[in-house]
mmCIF file of C-alpha atoms and ligand atoms in Angstrom:
data_model
loop_
_atom_site.group_PDB
_atom_site.id
_atom_site.type_symbol
_atom_site.label_atom_id
_atom_site.label_comp_id
_atom_site.label_asym_id
_atom_site.label_seq_id
_atom_site.Cartn_x
_atom_site.Cartn_y
_atom_site.Cartn_z
ATOM 1 C CA MET A 1 53.717 -15.023 9.564
ATOM 2 C CA LEU A 2 52.221 -11.717 10.446
ATOM 3 C CA GLU A 3 54.006 -8.392 9.384
ATOM 4 C CA VAL A 4 52.749 -4.630 10.749
ATOM 5 C CA ALA A 5 54.642 -1.517 9.021
ATOM 6 C CA ASP A 6 54.449 2.165 10.210
ATOM 7 C CA LEU A 7 51.303 1.413 10.676
ATOM 8 C CA GLU A 8 49.173 5.025 12.258
ATOM 9 C CA VAL A 9 45.940 4.843 14.011
ATOM 10 C CA ARG A 10 43.973 8.542 13.841
ATOM 11 C CA TYR A 11 40.430 8.936 15.529
ATOM 12 C CA GLY A 12 39.960 12.307 14.679
ATOM 13 C CA ALA A 13 42.393 14.829 15.010
ATOM 14 C CA ILE A 14 44.065 12.047 17.499
ATOM 15 C CA GLN A 15 47.028 9.681 16.403
ATOM 16 C CA ALA A 16 47.049 6.416 18.522
ATOM 17 C CA VAL A 17 49.587 4.697 17.074
ATOM 18 C CA ARG A 18 51.959 6.872 15.359
ATOM 19 C CA GLY A 19 53.892 4.081 13.552
ATOM 20 C CA ILE A 20 54.557 0.922 14.771
ATOM 21 C CA SER A 21 56.129 -2.350 13.303
ATOM 22 C CA LEU A 22 55.979 -5.715 14.232
ATOM 23 C CA THR A 23 56.184 -8.869 13.498
ATOM 24 C CA ALA A 24 55.673 -12.728 14.205
ATOM 25 C CA LYS A 25 56.671 -16.039 12.674
ATOM 26 C CA ARG A 26 54.704 -18.499 12.355
ATOM 27 C CA GLY A 27 54.262 -20.092 15.451
ATOM 28 C CA GLU A 28 55.886 -17.366 17.236
ATOM 29 C CA LEU A 29 54.166 -15.889 20.627
ATOM 30 C CA ILE A 30 53.999 -11.709 20.722
ATOM 31 C CA ALA A 31 53.603 -9.837 23.680
ATOM 32 C CA LEU A 32 52.211 -6.596 23.823
ATOM 33 C CA LEU A 33 53.040 -3.929 27.060
ATOM 34 C CA GLY A 34 52.784 -0.925 27.371
ATOM 35 C CA ALA A 35 50.201 1.493 29.660
ATOM 36 C CA ASN A 36 46.945 2.749 29.766
ATOM 37 C CA GLY A 37 46.702 4.143 26.205
ATOM 38 C CA ALA A 38 49.138 3.476 24.620
ATOM 39 C CA GLY A 39 47.472 2.134 21.683
ATOM 40 C CA LYS A 40 47.908 -1.617 22.424
ATOM 41 C CA SER A 41 43.627 -2.343 21.687
ATOM 42 C CA THR A 42 43.640 0.406 18.661
ATOM 43 C CA THR A 43 46.585 -1.464 16.972
ATOM 44 C CA ILE A 44 44.607 -5.203 17.790
ATOM 45 C CA MET A 45 41.703 -3.250 16.452
ATOM 46 C CA CYS A 46 43.239 -1.397 13.066
ATOM 47 C CA ILE A 47 45.410 -6.057 12.818
ATOM 48 C CA ALA A 48 42.160 -7.598 12.934
ATOM 49 C CA GLY A 49 40.579 -4.866 10.447
ATOM 50 C CA ALA A 50 38.045 -3.057 12.850
ATOM 51 C CA LEU A 51 39.812 0.307 12.267
ATOM 52 C CA LYS A 52 41.806 1.614 8.770
ATOM 53 C CA PRO A 53 44.603 2.207 9.153
ATOM 54 C CA ALA A 54 45.733 5.916 8.274
ATOM 55 C CA ALA A 55 48.897 4.671 7.430
ATOM 56 C CA GLY A 56 51.552 1.571 7.041
ATOM 57 C CA SER A 57 50.837 -1.736 5.386
ATOM 58 C CA ILE A 58 50.005 -5.244 7.131
ATOM 59 C CA ARG A 59 50.367 -8.888 5.535
ATOM 60 C CA ILE A 60 49.573 -12.442 6.313
ATOM 61 C CA ALA A 61 52.012 -14.990 5.255
ATOM 62 C CA GLY A 62 53.141 -13.029 2.518
ATOM 63 C CA GLU A 63 50.040 -10.873 1.569
ATOM 64 C CA ASP A 64 49.160 -7.675 1.962
ATOM 65 C CA VAL A 65 45.942 -7.228 3.776
ATOM 66 C CA THR A 66 46.408 -3.999 5.158
ATOM 67 C CA SER A 67 42.451 -2.683 3.715
ATOM 68 C CA ALA A 68 40.889 -5.647 4.042
ATOM 69 C CA GLY A 69 37.748 -6.152 6.968
ATOM 70 C CA PRO A 70 37.131 -7.695 10.121
ATOM 71 C CA GLU A 71 35.279 -11.164 7.856
ATOM 72 C CA ALA A 72 37.789 -10.712 5.350
ATOM 73 C CA MET A 73 40.399 -11.076 8.336
ATOM 74 C CA ILE A 74 39.161 -14.431 9.209
ATOM 75 C CA ARG A 75 38.849 -15.705 5.799
ATOM 76 C CA LYS A 76 42.730 -14.522 5.829
ATOM 77 C CA GLY A 77 43.612 -16.730 9.024
ATOM 78 C CA LEU A 78 42.966 -14.285 11.832
ATOM 79 C CA ALA A 79 41.159 -14.397 14.675
ATOM 80 C CA THR A 80 40.227 -11.570 17.008
ATOM 81 C CA VAL A 81 39.682 -11.490 20.798
ATOM 82 C CA THR A 82 38.625 -8.301 21.783
ATOM 83 C CA GLU A 83 38.603 -6.880 25.329
ATOM 84 C CA THR A 84 35.616 -6.582 24.971
ATOM 85 C CA ARG A 85 34.848 -10.261 25.630
ATOM 86 C CA ASP A 86 31.644 -10.448 23.938
ATOM 87 C CA VAL A 87 30.000 -13.614 23.702
ATOM 88 C CA PHE A 88 26.390 -13.953 22.501
ATOM 89 C CA PRO A 89 24.839 -14.156 26.240
ATOM 90 C CA ASP A 90 21.002 -16.009 25.227
ATOM 91 C CA LEU A 91 22.857 -18.052 23.308
ATOM 92 C CA THR A 92 24.017 -21.575 24.657
ATOM 93 C CA VAL A 93 28.331 -21.868 25.098
ATOM 94 C CA ALA A 94 27.396 -24.784 22.565
ATOM 95 C CA GLU A 95 26.330 -22.289 19.852
ATOM 96 C CA ASN A 96 28.027 -19.161 20.386
ATOM 97 C CA LEU A 97 31.397 -21.719 19.895
ATOM 98 C CA MET A 98 29.200 -23.195 16.741
ATOM 99 C CA LEU A 99 29.159 -19.196 15.672
ATOM 100 C CA GLY A 100 33.461 -18.903 15.462
ATOM 101 C CA SER A 101 32.709 -21.176 12.877
ATOM 102 C CA TYR A 102 30.492 -18.973 10.501
ATOM 103 C CA ILE A 103 33.068 -18.764 7.809
ATOM 104 C CA ARG A 104 33.379 -22.494 7.393
ATOM 105 C CA ARG A 105 30.151 -24.048 8.466
ATOM 106 C CA HIS A 106 30.482 -26.007 5.500
ATOM 107 C CA ASP A 107 33.006 -27.879 6.493
ATOM 108 C CA ARG A 108 30.587 -30.199 9.249
ATOM 109 C CA ALA A 109 33.000 -32.557 10.116
ATOM 110 C CA GLY A 110 36.000 -30.000 10.172
ATOM 111 C CA VAL A 111 33.873 -27.859 12.426
ATOM 112 C CA THR A 112 32.444 -31.486 14.461
ATOM 113 C CA GLU A 113 35.777 -31.991 15.037
ATOM 114 C CA ASP A 114 37.814 -28.068 16.319
ATOM 115 C CA ARG A 115 34.845 -27.953 18.505
ATOM 116 C CA GLU A 116 35.187 -31.172 20.904
ATOM 117 C CA ARG A 117 39.190 -30.816 20.734
ATOM 118 C CA MET A 118 37.921 -26.880 22.265
ATOM 119 C CA LEU A 119 36.054 -29.220 24.544
ATOM 120 C CA THR A 120 38.796 -31.143 25.470
ATOM 121 C CA LEU A 121 40.971 -28.575 25.325
ATOM 122 C CA PHE A 122 38.247 -25.772 27.772
ATOM 123 C CA PRO A 123 36.388 -28.620 30.350
ATOM 124 C CA ARG A 124 35.135 -26.270 31.589
ATOM 125 C CA LEU A 125 32.913 -25.089 28.579
ATOM 126 C CA ALA A 126 32.046 -29.055 28.012
ATOM 127 C CA GLU A 127 30.817 -28.590 31.414
ATOM 128 C CA ARG A 128 28.516 -26.316 30.256
ATOM 129 C CA SER A 129 27.884 -26.940 26.639
ATOM 130 C CA SER A 130 24.001 -26.679 27.411
ATOM 131 C CA GLN A 131 23.887 -23.552 29.226
ATOM 132 C CA PRO A 132 23.682 -19.551 28.197
ATOM 133 C CA ALA A 133 27.070 -18.035 27.821
ATOM 134 C CA GLY A 134 25.618 -15.181 29.687
ATOM 135 C CA THR A 135 25.308 -17.489 33.093
ATOM 136 C CA LEU A 136 29.111 -18.186 32.955
ATOM 137 C CA SER A 137 31.399 -16.775 34.980
ATOM 138 C CA GLY A 138 33.966 -13.740 33.853
ATOM 139 C CA GLY A 139 36.587 -16.205 33.885
ATOM 140 C CA GLU A 140 34.124 -18.687 31.628
ATOM 141 C CA GLN A 141 33.095 -16.371 28.785
ATOM 142 C CA GLN A 142 37.019 -15.733 28.593
ATOM 143 C CA MET A 143 37.724 -19.387 27.903
ATOM 144 C CA LEU A 144 34.626 -18.819 25.582
ATOM 145 C CA VAL A 145 36.342 -16.624 23.784
ATOM 146 C CA ILE A 146 39.203 -17.653 23.111
ATOM 147 C CA ALA A 147 37.852 -20.521 22.218
ATOM 148 C CA ARG A 148 34.995 -19.016 19.518
ATOM 149 C CA ALA A 149 38.015 -17.707 17.844
ATOM 150 C CA MET A 150 39.759 -21.213 17.189
ATOM 151 C CA MET A 151 37.023 -22.346 14.715
ATOM 152 C CA SER A 152 37.782 -20.627 12.782
ATOM 153 C CA ARG A 153 41.035 -22.412 12.794
ATOM 154 C CA PRO A 154 43.160 -19.521 12.517
ATOM 155 C CA LYS A 155 47.080 -18.353 11.428
ATOM 156 C CA VAL A 156 47.512 -14.737 13.699
ATOM 157 C CA LEU A 157 45.306 -15.704 17.160
ATOM 158 C CA LEU A 158 45.041 -12.040 18.614
ATOM 159 C CA LEU A 159 44.234 -11.815 22.686
ATOM 160 C CA ASP A 160 43.757 -8.328 23.643
ATOM 161 C CA GLU A 161 44.309 -8.503 27.509
ATOM 162 C CA PRO A 162 42.471 -11.806 28.008
ATOM 163 C CA SER A 163 43.573 -11.876 32.393
ATOM 164 C CA LEU A 164 41.905 -8.545 32.309
ATOM 165 C CA GLY A 165 39.781 -8.435 36.412
ATOM 166 C CA LEU A 166 40.254 -12.293 36.702
ATOM 167 C CA ALA A 167 41.366 -14.388 39.298
ATOM 168 C CA PRO A 168 44.984 -15.235 39.765
ATOM 169 C CA ALA A 169 43.744 -19.519 39.694
ATOM 170 C CA ILE A 170 41.553 -18.470 36.332
ATOM 171 C CA VAL A 171 44.704 -16.124 35.094
ATOM 172 C CA ASP A 172 47.164 -19.179 35.274
ATOM 173 C CA GLN A 173 44.269 -21.884 33.889
ATOM 174 C CA ILE A 174 44.045 -19.170 30.563
ATOM 175 C CA PHE A 175 48.396 -18.881 30.531
ATOM 176 C CA GLU A 176 48.263 -22.964 30.179
ATOM 177 C CA MET A 177 45.398 -22.870 27.572
ATOM 178 C CA ILE A 178 47.521 -20.248 25.392
ATOM 179 C CA GLY A 179 50.502 -22.590 25.670
ATOM 180 C CA VAL A 180 48.435 -25.563 24.439
ATOM 181 C CA LEU A 181 47.787 -23.022 21.720
ATOM 182 C CA LYS A 182 51.067 -22.364 20.716
ATOM 183 C CA ARG A 183 52.952 -25.414 20.385
ATOM 184 C CA SER A 184 50.006 -25.998 18.700
ATOM 185 C CA GLY A 185 51.497 -23.594 15.895
ATOM 186 C CA LEU A 186 49.245 -20.899 16.461
ATOM 187 C CA THR A 187 51.361 -17.694 16.091
ATOM 188 C CA ILE A 188 49.319 -15.508 18.157
ATOM 189 C CA VAL A 189 49.998 -11.677 19.410
ATOM 190 C CA LEU A 190 49.586 -11.143 23.186
ATOM 191 C CA VAL A 191 48.529 -7.766 25.020
ATOM 192 C CA GLU A 192 49.001 -8.552 28.135
ATOM 193 C CA GLN A 193 48.583 -5.631 32.060
ATOM 194 C CA ASN A 194 50.196 -8.736 33.414
ATOM 195 C CA ILE A 195 54.246 -8.311 32.078
ATOM 196 C CA ALA A 196 55.380 -11.475 34.657
ATOM 197 C CA LYS A 197 52.917 -14.024 32.796
ATOM 198 C CA ALA A 198 52.529 -12.407 29.789
ATOM 199 C CA LEU A 199 56.617 -11.992 29.519
ATOM 200 C CA GLU A 200 56.952 -16.211 30.941
ATOM 201 C CA VAL A 201 54.869 -17.337 28.094
ATOM 202 C CA ALA A 202 56.294 -15.683 24.841
ATOM 203 C CA ASP A 203 58.909 -15.660 22.678
ATOM 204 C CA ARG A 204 59.536 -11.263 21.788
ATOM 205 C CA ALA A 205 57.791 -8.577 23.791
ATOM 206 C CA TYR A 206 57.262 -5.216 21.907
ATOM 207 C CA VAL A 207 56.974 -2.153 24.635
ATOM 208 C CA MET A 208 54.430 0.254 23.630
ATOM 209 C CA ARG A 209 54.498 3.885 24.688
ATOM 210 C CA LEU A 210 51.720 7.060 23.707
ATOM 211 C CA GLY A 211 51.311 5.462 20.161
ATOM 212 C CA ARG A 212 55.272 4.405 18.960
ATOM 213 C CA ILE A 213 57.553 1.061 19.725
ATOM 214 C CA ALA A 214 59.939 2.297 22.656
ATOM 215 C CA ALA A 215 61.487 -1.043 23.225
ATOM 216 C CA SER A 216 62.109 -4.516 21.868
ATOM 217 C CA GLY A 217 63.480 -7.761 22.124
ATOM 218 C CA THR A 218 63.395 -11.475 23.374
ATOM 219 C CA ALA A 219 61.127 -11.794 26.266
ATOM 220 C CA GLY A 220 64.229 -12.404 28.301
ATOM 221 C CA GLU A 221 66.081 -9.076 27.752
ATOM 222 C CA ILE A 222 63.053 -6.946 27.468
ATOM 223 C CA SER A 223 62.749 -8.385 31.434
ATOM 224 C CA ALA A 224 65.787 -8.247 32.529
ATOM 225 C CA ALA A 225 66.087 -4.393 30.696
ATOM 226 C CA THR A 226 62.797 -2.854 30.687
ATOM 227 C CA ASP A 227 62.266 -0.508 33.457
ATOM 228 C CA PHE A 228 58.251 -1.199 33.900
ATOM 229 C CA ASN A 229 58.051 0.926 36.981
ATOM 230 C CA ALA A 230 58.964 3.624 34.049
ATOM 231 C CA VAL A 231 56.851 2.094 31.240
ATOM 232 C CA TYR A 232 54.038 1.988 33.077
ATOM 233 C CA LEU A 233 53.713 4.939 36.293
ATOM 234 C CA GLY A 234 55.368 6.734 33.335
ATOM 235 C CA GLY A 235 52.996 7.181 30.977
HETATM 236 N N1 LIG B 1 37.225 5.684 19.751
HETATM 237 C C1 LIG B 1 38.059 6.907 20.492
HETATM 238 N N2 LIG B 1 37.889 7.595 20.171
HETATM 239 C C2 LIG B 1 38.766 8.466 20.320
HETATM 240 N N3 LIG B 1 39.812 7.919 20.320
HETATM 241 C C3 LIG B 1 40.246 6.343 21.452
HETATM 242 C C4 LIG B 1 39.217 5.855 21.347
HETATM 243 N N4 LIG B 1 39.521 4.884 20.690
HETATM 244 C C5 LIG B 1 40.489 5.079 21.796
HETATM 245 N N5 LIG B 1 41.082 6.202 21.587
HETATM 246 C C6 LIG B 1 42.665 6.519 21.838
HETATM 247 O O1 LIG B 1 43.198 6.007 21.401
HETATM 248 C C7 LIG B 1 43.888 6.415 22.407
HETATM 249 C C8 LIG B 1 45.451 4.699 22.971
HETATM 250 O O2 LIG B 1 44.119 4.145 23.691
HETATM 251 P P1 LIG B 1 43.710 2.462 23.314
HETATM 252 O O3 LIG B 1 42.727 1.470 23.734
HETATM 253 O O4 LIG B 1 44.219 1.618 21.990
HETATM 254 O O5 LIG B 1 44.889 1.794 24.059
HETATM 255 P P2 LIG B 1 45.796 1.113 25.059
HETATM 256 O O6 LIG B 1 47.003 0.908 25.358
HETATM 257 O O7 LIG B 1 44.247 -0.417 24.711
HETATM 258 O O8 LIG B 1 44.236 0.872 26.704
HETATM 259 P P3 LIG B 1 44.698 0.247 28.024
HETATM 260 O O9 LIG B 1 45.446 -0.771 28.621
HETATM 261 O O10 LIG B 1 43.704 1.025 28.242
HETATM 262 O O11 LIG B 1 43.717 -0.794 27.298
HETATM 263 C C9 LIG B 1 44.031 6.851 23.650
HETATM 264 O O12 LIG B 1 44.904 7.621 24.490
HETATM 265 C C10 LIG B 1 42.845 6.652 23.780
HETATM 266 O O13 LIG B 1 42.332 8.019 24.168
HETATM 267 MG MG1 LIG B 2 43.288 -1.749 25.186
#
């Protein structure tokens, strides 16, 4: 479903991603792990079309989408939840959700159906649907950005550190939702610092180090074979 090959991304003279390759099959959840600065978010932003790669290719369902911009990527079936958890604070929860369906706004029945599905999946959002999104807690905002991303009916969902800064009980809820989305057949790329949680839900994992893939394997192999202290503290 998603094939990234030999991807390189630069910020001027800084080469943040130095030739990474990864794949995710339909319905698979892959975890992208690694220390701060390893290049995880850069990889995600490049796949999302927000950064142009210096080299390499990106394919979705076999189609080359390497040079597509952010809106084109959404139309190709890719939705992204960035690290920054951006909601439109003055718009209500329901209005934020509707913005996620912008590319298919003419499919009114489908959009209504998806909104109901997301409000069922995230009851905390349903209770707060007419509240301005800026008044939500951090965990609720994270639920909202995931639900909003799902409103474009993606084939592939990229999640950059969804558990960052959230209380353990909320983290558990977010991971439960991720599990539900995975079981519905969605392909997911999950960037996480919470390695234990990520490897619980992941099928396979890639460990990034200094812009490269340092290790990859099934979630079981990676948790057994990888010295995470070295990966995370060694930089
Ligand atoms: N806009 C930018 N301009 C210049 N360098 C950048 C920019 N964004 C990121 N970098 C650099 O690229 C490298 C990779 O950063 P990136 O944000 O992709 O790492 P990360 O793995 O997501 O880290 P974290 O776990 O802290 O989110 C870092 O060395 C960072 O300083
Ligand atoms: Mg990051």
